[in-house]
Amino acid sequence: HNNDDIDHQYHVLVDGNRMPKQFQAQLQLLQDGNGNNNSTSSHGSRLQSARAIIKGDSKEFSIAAASIVAKVTRDRLMRQYHHLYPQYQLDQHKGYPTQKHVQAIQQHGPLPFLHRRTFAPLKHMTQDEWRKNG
């Protein structure tokens, strides 16, 4: 049996109360008028379903496992970024909005590739403040 001939179908589970827009759009595109999924990706995978689950990490093992992998990966990335940007002390707070983290952003400006403009302590910042490190 050739693995290239396998038709992979996948189901997406999201931890939260709403489905991210990219999945909403993808599901709409994938569903034809009969509710059938006729869209196959270049590697043979087809999205069959997507579901948002409130407190999903306590209800679904796959979401819990993905949460652990994401946190470990984030912590590793923050330690690597700390070596490039030690003034932010990312090795200590791992990017969580601690008082020290917010103070470092105020002093040194946000890192455009790392800090989100939607993050509450940054919403008020001007374009010049954002450009400090950009």
PDB file of N, CA and C in Angstrom, residues 10-15 18-31 47-52:
ATOM      1  N   TYR A  10      -8.900  15.212   8.676  1.00  0.00           N
ATOM      2  CA  TYR A  10      -8.570  15.695  10.004  1.00  0.00           C
ATOM      3  C   TYR A  10      -9.693  16.532  10.594  1.00  0.00           C
ATOM      4  N   HIS A  11      -9.673  16.547  11.925  1.00  0.00           N
ATOM      5  CA  HIS A  11     -10.674  17.248  12.715  1.00  0.00           C
ATOM      6  C   HIS A  11      -9.922  18.221  13.620  1.00  0.00           C
ATOM      7  N   VAL A  12     -10.378  19.441  13.689  1.00  0.00           N
ATOM      8  CA  VAL A  12      -9.715  20.469  14.479  1.00  0.00           C
ATOM      9  C   VAL A  12     -10.515  20.722  15.749  1.00  0.00           C
ATOM     10  N   LEU A  13      -9.812  20.704  16.885  1.00  0.00           N
ATOM     11  CA  LEU A  13     -10.398  21.067  18.166  1.00  0.00           C
ATOM     12  C   LEU A  13      -9.678  22.320  18.654  1.00  0.00           C
ATOM     13  N   VAL A  14     -10.427  23.323  19.043  1.00  0.00           N
ATOM     14  CA  VAL A  14      -9.870  24.595  19.486  1.00  0.00           C
ATOM     15  C   VAL A  14     -10.257  24.817  20.938  1.00  0.00           C
ATOM     16  N   ASP A  15      -9.292  25.202  21.747  1.00  0.00           N
ATOM     17  CA  ASP A  15      -9.546  25.510  23.155  1.00  0.00           C
ATOM     18  C   ASP A  15     -10.048  26.950  23.231  1.00  0.00           C
ATOM     19  N   ARG A  18     -14.693  30.307  20.660  1.00  0.00           N
ATOM     20  CA  ARG A  18     -15.011  30.591  19.259  1.00  0.00           C
ATOM     21  C   ARG A  18     -13.926  30.054  18.351  1.00  0.00           C
ATOM     22  N   MET A  19     -14.327  29.784  17.159  1.00  0.00           N
ATOM     23  CA  MET A  19     -13.434  29.244  16.154  1.00  0.00           C
ATOM     24  C   MET A  19     -12.650  30.392  15.509  1.00  0.00           C
ATOM     25  N   PRO A  20     -11.334  30.261  15.377  1.00  0.00           N
ATOM     26  CA  PRO A  20     -10.563  31.299  14.679  1.00  0.00           C
ATOM     27  C   PRO A  20     -11.101  31.509  13.267  1.00  0.00           C
ATOM     28  N   LYS A  21     -11.027  32.741  12.797  1.00  0.00           N
ATOM     29  CA  LYS A  21     -11.607  33.108  11.500  1.00  0.00           C
ATOM     30  C   LYS A  21     -11.083  32.257  10.354  1.00  0.00           C
ATOM     31  N   GLN A  22      -9.780  31.904  10.385  1.00  0.00           N
ATOM     32  CA  GLN A  22      -9.235  31.120   9.272  1.00  0.00           C
ATOM     33  C   GLN A  22      -9.901  29.751   9.167  1.00  0.00           C
ATOM     34  N   PHE A  23     -10.297  29.161  10.300  1.00  0.00           N
ATOM     35  CA  PHE A  23     -10.998  27.884  10.244  1.00  0.00           C
ATOM     36  C   PHE A  23     -12.439  28.082   9.800  1.00  0.00           C
ATOM     37  N   GLN A  24     -13.067  29.156  10.244  1.00  0.00           N
ATOM     38  CA  GLN A  24     -14.440  29.431   9.808  1.00  0.00           C
ATOM     39  C   GLN A  24     -14.476  29.556   8.290  1.00  0.00           C
ATOM     40  N   ALA A  25     -13.537  30.341   7.752  1.00  0.00           N
ATOM     41  CA  ALA A  25     -13.490  30.561   6.305  1.00  0.00           C
ATOM     42  C   ALA A  25     -13.164  29.257   5.576  1.00  0.00           C
ATOM     43  N   GLN A  26     -12.204  28.493   6.106  1.00  0.00           N
ATOM     44  CA  GLN A  26     -11.817  27.244   5.464  1.00  0.00           C
ATOM     45  C   GLN A  26     -12.975  26.249   5.453  1.00  0.00           C
ATOM     46  N   LEU A  27     -13.696  26.161   6.560  1.00  0.00           N
ATOM     47  CA  LEU A  27     -14.840  25.251   6.608  1.00  0.00           C
ATOM     48  C   LEU A  27     -15.901  25.654   5.596  1.00  0.00           C
ATOM     49  N   GLN A  28     -16.140  26.951   5.456  1.00  0.00           N
ATOM     50  CA  GLN A  28     -17.135  27.406   4.481  1.00  0.00           C
ATOM     51  C   GLN A  28     -16.700  27.064   3.065  1.00  0.00           C
ATOM     52  N   LEU A  29     -15.413  27.265   2.776  1.00  0.00           N
ATOM     53  CA  LEU A  29     -14.910  26.955   1.443  1.00  0.00           C
ATOM     54  C   LEU A  29     -14.938  25.454   1.169  1.00  0.00           C
ATOM     55  N   LEU A  30     -14.698  24.666   2.204  1.00  0.00           N
ATOM     56  CA  LEU A  30     -14.611  23.222   2.020  1.00  0.00           C
ATOM     57  C   LEU A  30     -15.967  22.562   1.857  1.00  0.00           C
ATOM     58  N   GLN A  31     -17.006  23.182   2.354  1.00  0.00           N
ATOM     59  CA  GLN A  31     -18.335  22.574   2.291  1.00  0.00           C
ATOM     60  C   GLN A  31     -19.013  22.954   0.976  1.00  0.00           C
ATOM     61  N   LEU A  47     -10.048  18.655   5.703  1.00  0.00           N
ATOM     62  CA  LEU A  47     -10.652  19.087   6.961  1.00  0.00           C
ATOM     63  C   LEU A  47     -12.087  18.580   6.991  1.00  0.00           C
ATOM     64  N   GLN A  48     -12.395  17.819   8.021  1.00  0.00           N
ATOM     65  CA  GLN A  48     -13.734  17.251   8.148  1.00  0.00           C
ATOM     66  C   GLN A  48     -14.612  18.042   9.104  1.00  0.00           C
ATOM     67  N   SER A  49     -14.000  18.540  10.176  1.00  0.00           N
ATOM     68  CA  SER A  49     -14.779  19.288  11.146  1.00  0.00           C
ATOM     69  C   SER A  49     -13.857  20.159  11.984  1.00  0.00           C
ATOM     70  N   ALA A  50     -14.440  21.144  12.607  1.00  0.00           N
ATOM     71  CA  ALA A  50     -13.714  22.008  13.530  1.00  0.00           C
ATOM     72  C   ALA A  50     -14.692  22.413  14.618  1.00  0.00           C
ATOM     73  N   ARG A  51     -14.192  22.379  15.867  1.00  0.00           N
ATOM     74  CA  ARG A  51     -15.087  22.661  16.989  1.00  0.00           C
ATOM     75  C   ARG A  51     -14.324  23.413  18.069  1.00  0.00           C
ATOM     76  N   ALA A  52     -14.912  24.485  18.567  1.00  0.00           N
ATOM     77  CA  ALA A  52     -14.359  25.216  19.703  1.00  0.00           C
ATOM     78  C   ALA A  52     -14.951  24.614  20.975  1.00  0.00           C
TER      79      ALA A  52
END
